[in-house]
Short mmCIF file of C-alpha atoms and ligand atoms in Angstrom, two decimals:
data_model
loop_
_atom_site.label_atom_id
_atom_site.label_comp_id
_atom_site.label_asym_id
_atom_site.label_seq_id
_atom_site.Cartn_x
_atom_site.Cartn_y
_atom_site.Cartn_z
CA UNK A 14 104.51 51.57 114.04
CA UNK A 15 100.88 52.77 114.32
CA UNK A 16 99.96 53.59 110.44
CA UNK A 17 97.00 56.15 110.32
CA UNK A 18 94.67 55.21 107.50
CA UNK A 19 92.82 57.65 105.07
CA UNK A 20 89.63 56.53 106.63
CA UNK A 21 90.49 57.36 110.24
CA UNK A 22 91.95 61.04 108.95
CA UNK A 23 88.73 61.26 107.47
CA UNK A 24 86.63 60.53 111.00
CA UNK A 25 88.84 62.41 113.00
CA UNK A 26 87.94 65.91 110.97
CA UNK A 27 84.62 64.64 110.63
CA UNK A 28 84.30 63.97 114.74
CA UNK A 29 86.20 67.59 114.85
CA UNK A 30 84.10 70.12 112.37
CA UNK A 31 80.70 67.98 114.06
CA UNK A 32 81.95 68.78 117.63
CA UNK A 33 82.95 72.79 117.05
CA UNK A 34 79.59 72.50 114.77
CA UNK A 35 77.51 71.79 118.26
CA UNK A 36 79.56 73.89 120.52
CA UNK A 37 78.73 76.97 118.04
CA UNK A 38 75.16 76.03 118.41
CA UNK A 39 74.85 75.78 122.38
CA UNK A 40 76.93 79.13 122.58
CA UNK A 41 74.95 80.84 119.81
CA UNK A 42 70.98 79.67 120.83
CA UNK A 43 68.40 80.79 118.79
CA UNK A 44 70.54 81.85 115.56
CA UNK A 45 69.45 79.44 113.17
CA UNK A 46 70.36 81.81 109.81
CA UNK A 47 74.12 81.58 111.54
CA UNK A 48 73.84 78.10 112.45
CA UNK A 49 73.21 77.06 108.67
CA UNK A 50 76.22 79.43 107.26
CA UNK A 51 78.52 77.42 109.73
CA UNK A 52 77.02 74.42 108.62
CA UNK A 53 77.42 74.78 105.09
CA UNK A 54 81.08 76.02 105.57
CA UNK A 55 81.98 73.59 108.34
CA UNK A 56 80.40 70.46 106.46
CA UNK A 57 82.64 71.33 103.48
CA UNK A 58 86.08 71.48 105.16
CA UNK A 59 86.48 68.26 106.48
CA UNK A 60 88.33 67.05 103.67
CA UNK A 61 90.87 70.00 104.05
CA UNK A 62 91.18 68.62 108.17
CA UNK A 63 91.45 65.00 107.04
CA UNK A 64 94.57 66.42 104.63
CA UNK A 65 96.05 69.36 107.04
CA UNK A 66 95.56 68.13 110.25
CA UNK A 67 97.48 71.50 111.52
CA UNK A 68 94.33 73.41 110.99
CA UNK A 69 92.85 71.11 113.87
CA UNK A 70 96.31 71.31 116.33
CA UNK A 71 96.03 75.00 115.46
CA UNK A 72 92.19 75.08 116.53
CA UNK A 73 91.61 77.49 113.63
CA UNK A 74 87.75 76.38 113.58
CA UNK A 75 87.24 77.30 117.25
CA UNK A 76 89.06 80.52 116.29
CA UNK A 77 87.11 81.36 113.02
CA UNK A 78 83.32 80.76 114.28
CA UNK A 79 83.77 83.51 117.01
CA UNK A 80 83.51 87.21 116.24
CA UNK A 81 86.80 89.08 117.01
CA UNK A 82 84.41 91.31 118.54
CA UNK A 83 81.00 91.99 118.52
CA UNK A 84 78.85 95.57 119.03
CA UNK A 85 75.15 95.92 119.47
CA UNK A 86 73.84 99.54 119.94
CA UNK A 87 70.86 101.98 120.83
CA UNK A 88 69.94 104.10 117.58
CA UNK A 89 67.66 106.80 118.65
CA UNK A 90 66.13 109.37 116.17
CA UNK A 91 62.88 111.33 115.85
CA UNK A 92 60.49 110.62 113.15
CA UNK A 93 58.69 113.10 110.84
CA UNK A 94 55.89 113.56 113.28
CA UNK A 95 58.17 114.60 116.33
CA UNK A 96 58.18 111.44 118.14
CA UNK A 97 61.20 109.10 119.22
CA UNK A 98 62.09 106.31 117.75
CA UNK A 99 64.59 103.45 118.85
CA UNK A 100 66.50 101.02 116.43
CA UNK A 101 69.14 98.56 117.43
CA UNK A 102 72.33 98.64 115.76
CA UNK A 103 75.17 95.90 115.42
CA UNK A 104 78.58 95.88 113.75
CA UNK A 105 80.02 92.46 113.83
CA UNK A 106 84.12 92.48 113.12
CA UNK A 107 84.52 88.29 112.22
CA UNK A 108 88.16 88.01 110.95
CA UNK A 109 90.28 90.59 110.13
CA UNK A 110 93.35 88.12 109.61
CA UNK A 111 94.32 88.99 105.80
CA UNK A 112 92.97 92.82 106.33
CA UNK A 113 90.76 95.39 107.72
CA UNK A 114 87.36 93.92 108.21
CA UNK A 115 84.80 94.85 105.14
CA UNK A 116 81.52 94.15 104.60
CA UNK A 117 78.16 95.78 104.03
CA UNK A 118 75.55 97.48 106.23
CA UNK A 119 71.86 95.96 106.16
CA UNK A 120 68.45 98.21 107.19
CA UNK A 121 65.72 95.64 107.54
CA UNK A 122 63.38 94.71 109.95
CA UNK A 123 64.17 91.25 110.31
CA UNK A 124 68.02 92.55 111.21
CA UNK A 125 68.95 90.68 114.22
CA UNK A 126 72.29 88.95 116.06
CA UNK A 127 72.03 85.61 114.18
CA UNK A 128 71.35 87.46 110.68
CA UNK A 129 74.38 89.60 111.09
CA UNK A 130 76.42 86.92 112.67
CA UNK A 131 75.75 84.56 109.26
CA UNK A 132 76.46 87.55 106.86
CA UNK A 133 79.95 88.57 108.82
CA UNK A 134 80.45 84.78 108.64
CA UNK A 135 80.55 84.23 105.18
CA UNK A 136 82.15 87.43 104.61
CA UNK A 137 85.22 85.75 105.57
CA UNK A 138 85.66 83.56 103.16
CA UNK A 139 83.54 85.78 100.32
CA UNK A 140 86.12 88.17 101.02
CA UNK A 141 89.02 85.78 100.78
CA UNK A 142 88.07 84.40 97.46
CA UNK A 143 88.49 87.53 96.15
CA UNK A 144 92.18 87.80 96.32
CA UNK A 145 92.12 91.00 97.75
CA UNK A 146 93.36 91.92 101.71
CA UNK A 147 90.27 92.08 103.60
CA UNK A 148 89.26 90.39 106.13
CA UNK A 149 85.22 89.92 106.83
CA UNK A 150 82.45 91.98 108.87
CA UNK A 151 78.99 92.78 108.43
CA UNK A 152 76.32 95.47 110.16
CA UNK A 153 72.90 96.69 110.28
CA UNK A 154 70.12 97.80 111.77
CA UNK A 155 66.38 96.53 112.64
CA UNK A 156 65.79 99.64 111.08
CA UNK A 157 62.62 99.85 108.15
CA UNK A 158 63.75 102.32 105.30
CA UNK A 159 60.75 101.43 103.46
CA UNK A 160 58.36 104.38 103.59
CA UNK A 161 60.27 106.78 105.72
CA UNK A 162 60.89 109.87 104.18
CA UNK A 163 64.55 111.15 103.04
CA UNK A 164 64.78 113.67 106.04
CA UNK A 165 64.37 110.55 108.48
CA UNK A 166 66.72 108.26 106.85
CA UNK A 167 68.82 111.38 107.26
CA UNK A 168 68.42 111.62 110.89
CA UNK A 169 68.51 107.81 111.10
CA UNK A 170 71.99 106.98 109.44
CA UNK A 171 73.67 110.27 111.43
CA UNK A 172 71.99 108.98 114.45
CA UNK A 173 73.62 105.16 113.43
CA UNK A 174 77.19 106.56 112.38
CA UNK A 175 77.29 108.46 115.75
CA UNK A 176 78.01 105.59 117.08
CA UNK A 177 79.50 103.26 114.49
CA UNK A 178 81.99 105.54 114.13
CA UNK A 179 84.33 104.35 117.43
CA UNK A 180 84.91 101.33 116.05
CA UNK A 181 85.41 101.82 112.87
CA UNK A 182 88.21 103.45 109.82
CA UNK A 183 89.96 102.73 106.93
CA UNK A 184 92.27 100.23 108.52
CA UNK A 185 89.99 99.23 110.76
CA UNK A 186 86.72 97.94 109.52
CA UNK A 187 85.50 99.87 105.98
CA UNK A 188 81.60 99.16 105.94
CA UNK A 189 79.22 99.75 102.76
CA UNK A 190 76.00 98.85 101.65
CA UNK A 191 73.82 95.67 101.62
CA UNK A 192 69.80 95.36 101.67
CA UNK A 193 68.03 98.89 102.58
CA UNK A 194 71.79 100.48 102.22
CA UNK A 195 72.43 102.67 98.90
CA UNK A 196 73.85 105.51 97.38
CA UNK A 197 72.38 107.80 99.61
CA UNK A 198 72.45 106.08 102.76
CA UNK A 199 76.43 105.69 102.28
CA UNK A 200 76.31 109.62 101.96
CA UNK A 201 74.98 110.34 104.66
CA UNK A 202 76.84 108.19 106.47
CA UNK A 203 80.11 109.49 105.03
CA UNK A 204 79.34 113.19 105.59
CA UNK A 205 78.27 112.02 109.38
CA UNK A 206 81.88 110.21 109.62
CA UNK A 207 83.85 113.25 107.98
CA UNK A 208 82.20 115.79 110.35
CA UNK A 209 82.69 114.03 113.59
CA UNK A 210 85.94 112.92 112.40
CA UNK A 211 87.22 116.28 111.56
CA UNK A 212 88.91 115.12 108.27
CA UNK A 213 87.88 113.81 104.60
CA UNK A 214 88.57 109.97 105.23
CA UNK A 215 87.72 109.07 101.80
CA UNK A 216 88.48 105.00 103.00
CA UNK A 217 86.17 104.39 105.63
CA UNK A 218 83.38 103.83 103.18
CA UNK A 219 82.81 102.58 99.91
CA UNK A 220 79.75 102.25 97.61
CA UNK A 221 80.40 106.37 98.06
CA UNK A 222 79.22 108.91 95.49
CA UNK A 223 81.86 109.41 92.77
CA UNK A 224 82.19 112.87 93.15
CA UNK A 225 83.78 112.03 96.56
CA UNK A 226 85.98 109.06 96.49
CA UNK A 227 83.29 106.52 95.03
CA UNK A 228 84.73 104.31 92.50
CA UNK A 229 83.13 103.38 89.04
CA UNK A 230 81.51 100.39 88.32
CA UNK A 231 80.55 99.76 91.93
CA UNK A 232 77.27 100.12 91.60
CA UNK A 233 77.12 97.37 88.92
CA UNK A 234 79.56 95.06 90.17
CA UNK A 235 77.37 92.70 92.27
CA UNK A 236 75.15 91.94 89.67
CA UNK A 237 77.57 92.15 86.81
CA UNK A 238 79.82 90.10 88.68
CA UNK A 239 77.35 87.15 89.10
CA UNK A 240 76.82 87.00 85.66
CA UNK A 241 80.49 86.75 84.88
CA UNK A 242 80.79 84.03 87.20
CA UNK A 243 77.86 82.15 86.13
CA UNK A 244 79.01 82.59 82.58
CA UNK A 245 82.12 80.66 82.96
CA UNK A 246 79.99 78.02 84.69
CA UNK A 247 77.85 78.00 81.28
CA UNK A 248 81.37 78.22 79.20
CA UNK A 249 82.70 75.34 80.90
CA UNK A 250 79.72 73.08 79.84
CA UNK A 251 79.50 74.69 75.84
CA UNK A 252 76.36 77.03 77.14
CA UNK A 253 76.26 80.68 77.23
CA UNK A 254 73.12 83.66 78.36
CA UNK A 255 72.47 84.00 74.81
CA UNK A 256 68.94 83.17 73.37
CA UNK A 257 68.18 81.88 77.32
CA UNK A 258 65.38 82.57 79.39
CA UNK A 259 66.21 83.77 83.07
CA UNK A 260 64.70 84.56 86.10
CA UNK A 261 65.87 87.42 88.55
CA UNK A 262 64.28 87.63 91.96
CA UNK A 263 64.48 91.22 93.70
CA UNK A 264 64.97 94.24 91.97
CA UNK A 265 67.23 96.41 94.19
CA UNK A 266 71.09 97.02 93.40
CA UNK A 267 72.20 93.11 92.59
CA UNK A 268 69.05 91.99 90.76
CA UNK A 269 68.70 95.54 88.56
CA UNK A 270 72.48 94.56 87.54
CA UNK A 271 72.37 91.37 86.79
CA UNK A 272 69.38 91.92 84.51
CA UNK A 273 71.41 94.64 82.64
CA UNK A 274 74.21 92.29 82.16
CA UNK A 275 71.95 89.32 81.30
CA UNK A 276 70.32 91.72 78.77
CA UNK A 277 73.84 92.90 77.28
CA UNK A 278 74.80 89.18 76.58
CA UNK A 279 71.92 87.98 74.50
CA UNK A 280 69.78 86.68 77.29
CA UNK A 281 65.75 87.64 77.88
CA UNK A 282 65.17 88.55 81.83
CA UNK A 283 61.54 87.45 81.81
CA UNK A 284 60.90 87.84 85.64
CA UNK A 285 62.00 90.63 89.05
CA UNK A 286 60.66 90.79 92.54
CA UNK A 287 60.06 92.68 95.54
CA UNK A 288 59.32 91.67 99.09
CA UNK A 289 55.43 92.15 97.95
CA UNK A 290 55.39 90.14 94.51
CA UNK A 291 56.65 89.21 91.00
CA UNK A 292 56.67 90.39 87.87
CA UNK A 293 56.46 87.96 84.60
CA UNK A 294 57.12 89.97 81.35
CA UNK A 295 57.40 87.14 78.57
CA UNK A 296 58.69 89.95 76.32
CA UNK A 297 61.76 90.77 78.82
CA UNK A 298 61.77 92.74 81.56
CA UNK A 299 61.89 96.65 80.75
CA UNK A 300 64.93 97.89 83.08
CA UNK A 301 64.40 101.29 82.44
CA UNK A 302 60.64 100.78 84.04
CA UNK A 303 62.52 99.13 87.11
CA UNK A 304 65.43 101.36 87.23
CA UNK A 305 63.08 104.67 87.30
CA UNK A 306 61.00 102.51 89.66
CA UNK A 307 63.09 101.08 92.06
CA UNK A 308 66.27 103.79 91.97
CA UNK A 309 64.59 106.87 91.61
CA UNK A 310 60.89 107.11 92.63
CA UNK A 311 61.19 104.24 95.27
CA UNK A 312 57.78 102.77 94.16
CA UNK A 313 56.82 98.62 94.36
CA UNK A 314 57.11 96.46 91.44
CA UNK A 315 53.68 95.81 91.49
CA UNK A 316 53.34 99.57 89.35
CA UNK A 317 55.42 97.88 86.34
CA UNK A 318 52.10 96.43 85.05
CA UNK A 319 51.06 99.63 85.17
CA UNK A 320 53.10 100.86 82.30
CA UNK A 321 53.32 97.25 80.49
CA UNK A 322 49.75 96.41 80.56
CA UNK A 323 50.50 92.77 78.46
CA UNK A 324 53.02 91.68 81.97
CA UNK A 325 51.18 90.23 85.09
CA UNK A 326 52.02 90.96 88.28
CA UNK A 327 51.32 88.36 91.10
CA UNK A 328 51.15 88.56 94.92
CA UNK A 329 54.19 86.92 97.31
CA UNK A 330 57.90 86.50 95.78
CA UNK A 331 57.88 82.13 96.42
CA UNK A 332 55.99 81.74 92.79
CA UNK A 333 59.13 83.27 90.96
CA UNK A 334 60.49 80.27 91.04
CA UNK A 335 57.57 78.21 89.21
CA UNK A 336 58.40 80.44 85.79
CA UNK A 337 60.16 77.81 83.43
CA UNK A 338 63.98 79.21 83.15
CA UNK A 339 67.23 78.32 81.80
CA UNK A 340 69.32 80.29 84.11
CA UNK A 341 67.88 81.29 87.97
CA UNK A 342 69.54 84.08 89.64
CA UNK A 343 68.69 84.67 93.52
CA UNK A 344 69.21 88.24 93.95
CA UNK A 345 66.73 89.23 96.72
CA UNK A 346 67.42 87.53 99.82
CA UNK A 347 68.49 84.44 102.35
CA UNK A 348 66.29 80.95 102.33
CA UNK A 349 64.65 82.20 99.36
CA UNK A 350 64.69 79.26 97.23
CA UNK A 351 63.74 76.39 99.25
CA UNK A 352 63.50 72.43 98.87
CA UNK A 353 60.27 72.37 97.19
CA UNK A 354 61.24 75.48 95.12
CA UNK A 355 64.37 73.76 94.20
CA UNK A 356 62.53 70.49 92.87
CA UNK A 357 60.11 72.92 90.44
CA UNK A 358 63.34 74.60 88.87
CA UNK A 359 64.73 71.38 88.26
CA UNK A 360 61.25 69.93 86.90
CA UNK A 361 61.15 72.56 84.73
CA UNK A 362 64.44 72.45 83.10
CA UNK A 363 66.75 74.65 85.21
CA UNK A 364 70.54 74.30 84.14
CA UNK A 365 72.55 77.16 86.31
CA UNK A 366 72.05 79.00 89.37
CA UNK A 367 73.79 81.91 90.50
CA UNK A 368 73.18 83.28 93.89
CA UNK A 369 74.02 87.17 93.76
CA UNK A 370 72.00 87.51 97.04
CA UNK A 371 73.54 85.93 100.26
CA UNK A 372 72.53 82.20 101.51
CA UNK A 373 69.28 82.77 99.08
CA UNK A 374 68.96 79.03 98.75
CA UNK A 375 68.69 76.57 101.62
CA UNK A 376 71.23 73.45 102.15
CA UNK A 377 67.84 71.00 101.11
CA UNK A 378 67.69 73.07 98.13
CA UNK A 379 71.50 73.27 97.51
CA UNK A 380 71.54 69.70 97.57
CA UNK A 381 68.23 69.41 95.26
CA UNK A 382 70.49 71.25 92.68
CA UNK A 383 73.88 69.01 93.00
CA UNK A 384 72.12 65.71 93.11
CA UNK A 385 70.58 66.76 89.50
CA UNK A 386 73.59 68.33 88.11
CA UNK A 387 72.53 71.42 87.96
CA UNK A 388 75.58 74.24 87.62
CA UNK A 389 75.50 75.93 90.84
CA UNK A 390 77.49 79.28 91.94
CA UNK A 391 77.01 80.06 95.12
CA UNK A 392 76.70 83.27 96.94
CA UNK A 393 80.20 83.55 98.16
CA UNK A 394 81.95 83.50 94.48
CA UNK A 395 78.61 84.43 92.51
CA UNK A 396 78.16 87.37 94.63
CA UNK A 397 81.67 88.63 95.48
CA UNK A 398 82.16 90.97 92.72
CA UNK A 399 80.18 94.04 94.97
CA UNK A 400 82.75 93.36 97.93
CA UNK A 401 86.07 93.21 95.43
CA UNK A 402 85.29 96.50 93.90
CA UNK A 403 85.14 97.90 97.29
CA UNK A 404 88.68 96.80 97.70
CA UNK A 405 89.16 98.68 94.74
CA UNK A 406 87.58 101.49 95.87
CA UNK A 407 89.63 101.18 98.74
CA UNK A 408 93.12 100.91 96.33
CA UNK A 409 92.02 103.87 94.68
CA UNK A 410 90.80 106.32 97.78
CA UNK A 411 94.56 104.77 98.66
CA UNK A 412 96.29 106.26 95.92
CA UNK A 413 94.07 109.48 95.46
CA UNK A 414 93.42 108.50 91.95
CA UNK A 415 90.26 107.10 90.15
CA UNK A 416 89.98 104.25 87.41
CA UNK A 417 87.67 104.42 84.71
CA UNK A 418 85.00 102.31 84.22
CA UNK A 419 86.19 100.19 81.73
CA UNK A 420 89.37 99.38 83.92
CA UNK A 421 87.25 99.00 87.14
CA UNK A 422 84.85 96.88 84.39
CA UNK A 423 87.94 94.65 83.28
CA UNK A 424 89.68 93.90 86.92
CA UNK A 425 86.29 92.72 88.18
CA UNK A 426 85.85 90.23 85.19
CA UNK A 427 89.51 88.63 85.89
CA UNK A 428 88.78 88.50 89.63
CA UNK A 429 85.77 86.75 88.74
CA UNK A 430 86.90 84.51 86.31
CA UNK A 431 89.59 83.88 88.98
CA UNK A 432 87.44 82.99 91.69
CA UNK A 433 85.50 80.60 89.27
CA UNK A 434 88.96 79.02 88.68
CA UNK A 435 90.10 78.36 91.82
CA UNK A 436 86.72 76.95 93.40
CA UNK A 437 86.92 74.43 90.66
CA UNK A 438 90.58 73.71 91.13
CA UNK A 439 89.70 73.13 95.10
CA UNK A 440 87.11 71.31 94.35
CA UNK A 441 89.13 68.74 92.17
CA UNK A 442 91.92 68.61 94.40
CA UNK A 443 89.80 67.52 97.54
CA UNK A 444 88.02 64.73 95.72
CA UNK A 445 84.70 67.06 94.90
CA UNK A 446 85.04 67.67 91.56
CA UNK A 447 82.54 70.18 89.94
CA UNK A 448 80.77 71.04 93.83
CA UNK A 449 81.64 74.88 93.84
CA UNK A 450 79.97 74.74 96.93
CA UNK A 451 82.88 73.41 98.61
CA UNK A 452 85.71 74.64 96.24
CA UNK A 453 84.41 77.94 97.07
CA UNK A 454 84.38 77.19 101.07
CA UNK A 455 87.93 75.36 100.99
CA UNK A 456 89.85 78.03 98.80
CA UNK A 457 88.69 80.37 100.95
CA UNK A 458 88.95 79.16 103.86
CA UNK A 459 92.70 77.98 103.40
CA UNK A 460 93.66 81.64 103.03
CA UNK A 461 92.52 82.89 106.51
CA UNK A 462 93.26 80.15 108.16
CA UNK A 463 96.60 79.76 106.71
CA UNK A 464 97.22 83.48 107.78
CA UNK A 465 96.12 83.43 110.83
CA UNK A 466 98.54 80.27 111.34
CA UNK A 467 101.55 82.68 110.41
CA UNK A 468 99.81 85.52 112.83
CA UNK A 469 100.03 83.09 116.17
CA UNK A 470 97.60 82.78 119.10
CA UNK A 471 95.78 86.52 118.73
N1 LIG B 517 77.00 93.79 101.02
C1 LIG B 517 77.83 93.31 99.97
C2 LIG B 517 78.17 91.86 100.21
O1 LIG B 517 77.37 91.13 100.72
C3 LIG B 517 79.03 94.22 99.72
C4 LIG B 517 79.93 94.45 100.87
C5 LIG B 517 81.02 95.49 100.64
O2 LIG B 517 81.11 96.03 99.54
O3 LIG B 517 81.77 95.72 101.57
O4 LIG B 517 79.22 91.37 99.87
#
């Protein structure tokens, strides 16, 4: 009898994940942002192959990496001045094994196929982790909010949901926001789908006002939600926010959030960002000067000096990362903490990340932080709390009844705590004790994949 060794398990779902790892790249040229969320997923499951070999006789890799579909679409509108204008609009519909796909909608010039492709992908498993049914998807535009006035983003997002709307519904894919997608945006949006749709769909959407089928606590729950999670990370090893000194890059919905929450439990928030610059306030960071800022007037960051004369304000967002911290918490954007960025947190004494943005730091970096045993939460538990209380939002627009903060508050602290719990416990029972990283990728992986076993060849 032929005995198969550990070892040879172990090269065989090596061999496999490298081999779908270079067919995704020849099929998909050019996309290096989705290349790198497939390689930091892919590189992480091959102890679950070496264990299950049915996920390989199953193909569920060759299956996962490719979009159950795919749109790309003209978005015409005319400007203030009377002249037309053409965006490009995508929806991209990645798994919607364990339910309807969900994910956000991003407005940003760099929008492209690879950056939406990498978002859907890890909404998959994001998604997953959070126990709730919803499978993964992610949208956008190339579109440039910044500057435009409220009647274009107006015309815009009706122009956009014109034709988003045919492939989307509550069963069917519920978008919300992301970067450049708000409040108002998802407004607009709604009251575009309920008018061509002839009927008050509360579902389709969430992040939604809460007048109309919006649930409390969502806009906090991204940025409250990181904090939970990197509080059990701190808990674990006898630390905790209080008396610590942490940095926040960005300063839109995740980063004014997770300052609130780092405020509330004893920590000082001594830096925030935009895509322009930094602000260091070594007295803590005055969130009512960014909330009025950033939520209401729409202004740069660069004006909070303005009003706290003793904080400096410094050109480009890298030199965040050079402010001594105890706690760093990503919240702007992709690749934003790099190798060399990496190295300087760690120089200076960093002892937890938590990515509330998505992919924010780059696999050099990632690794920068596990080799010096830095606590590190990444983006797909850290950041998941936005995406479950969309769920909720969805349970609730369900039921035609609304929850109240505090409950809204309490569920997304045990779904947090929960997705700490079982990254760690997947972590320790493939051999990787401690790498979230992977605990993260495999428990949620083994969910979709383990459904879409059950579902057959579709
Ligand atoms: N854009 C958020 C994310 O990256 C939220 C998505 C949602 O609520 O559907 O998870």
């Amino acid at each position: 009898m032929i005995t198969v060794t550990p070892e040879q398990d172990l090269a065989a779902a090596t061999q496999y994940v490298q081999s779908v790892y270079e067919s995704v790249v020849k099929r998909n040229p050019h996309e290096s942002e989705f290349h790198q969320a497939i390689k930091e997923i892919l590189d992480s499951l091959v102890p679950v192959f070496a264990k299950h070999p049915k996920y390989m006789q199953h193909s569920i890799l060759e299956r996962i990496v490719e979009p159950e579909r795919v749109v790309s679409f003209r978005v015409p509108w005319v400007d203030d001045a009377g002249k037309v204008q053409v965006n490009r609009g995508f929806r991209v519909q990645f798994n919607s094994a364990i339910g309807p796909y969900k994910g956000g909608l991003r407005f940003h010039p760099s929008v492209n196929a690879s950056i939406i492709k990498f978002l859907g992908f890890e909404q998959i498993f994001k998604n997953s982790l959070t126990g709730q049914p919803i499978g993964g998807g992610k949208g956008g535009s190339d579109f440039d909010p910044k500057g435009k006035s409220d009647n274009e983003i107006m015309r815009f997002t009706q122009s956009f949901m014109t034709e988003l709307f045919k492939y989307i519904g509550p069963d069917e894919d519920v978008p919300a926001g992301d970067i450049g997608v708000g409040g108002r945006e998802i407004g607009y949006m709604f009251g575009q789908y309920r008018r061509i749709r002839g009927g008050h769909e509360a579902g389709v959407l969430t992040g939604k006002g809460v007048i109309f089928g919006g649930s409390l606590t969502r806009t906090e729950a991204t940025g409250y939600g990181c904090v939970y999670f990197v509080n059990e990370m701190l808990k674990f090893k006898g630390l905790s926010f209080e008396g610590s000194t942490v940095v926040v890059s960005g300063s839109g919905n995740v980063a004014i959030y997770a300052i609130e929450k780092a405020h509330q439990l004893g920590a000082k928030v001594v830096a925030c960002s935009d895509s322009g610059g930094y602000v260091y306030d070594a007295n803590g960071i005055n969130l009512a000067t960014v909330k009025r800022l950033k939520e209401v007037e729409r202004k740069r960051i660069r004006e909070y000096v303005n009003e706290h004369p003793h904080a400096i304000y410094i050109e480009g967002f890298e030199g965040i990362w050079t402010i001594p911290c105890d706690i760093a918490l990503p919240c702007a954007t992709q690749n934003e903490i790099n190798e060399n960025a990496a190295r300087i947190l760690v120089a200076n004494g960093v002892k937890a990340i938590g990515e509330g943005a998505n992919m924010p730091s780059t696999l050099e970096a990632i690794e920068v932080f596990h080799d010096n045993h830095v606590l590190f939460g990444p983006a797909k538990a850290a950041n998941a709390g936005g995406v479950a209380v969309s769920a909720l939002e969805m349970a609730q627009n369900s039921m035609r009844l609304n929850w109240t903060f505090e409950e809204v508050d309490a569920k997304l602290h045990s779904i947090m705590k929960n997705i700490y719990q079982n990254a760690v416990l997947a972590a320790e029972e493939y051999g990787y004790s401690g790498n979230l990283v992977v605990g993260a990728n495999i428990a949620g992986f083994t969910r979709v994949a383990d459904a879409m076993i059950a579902q057959g060849v579709v």
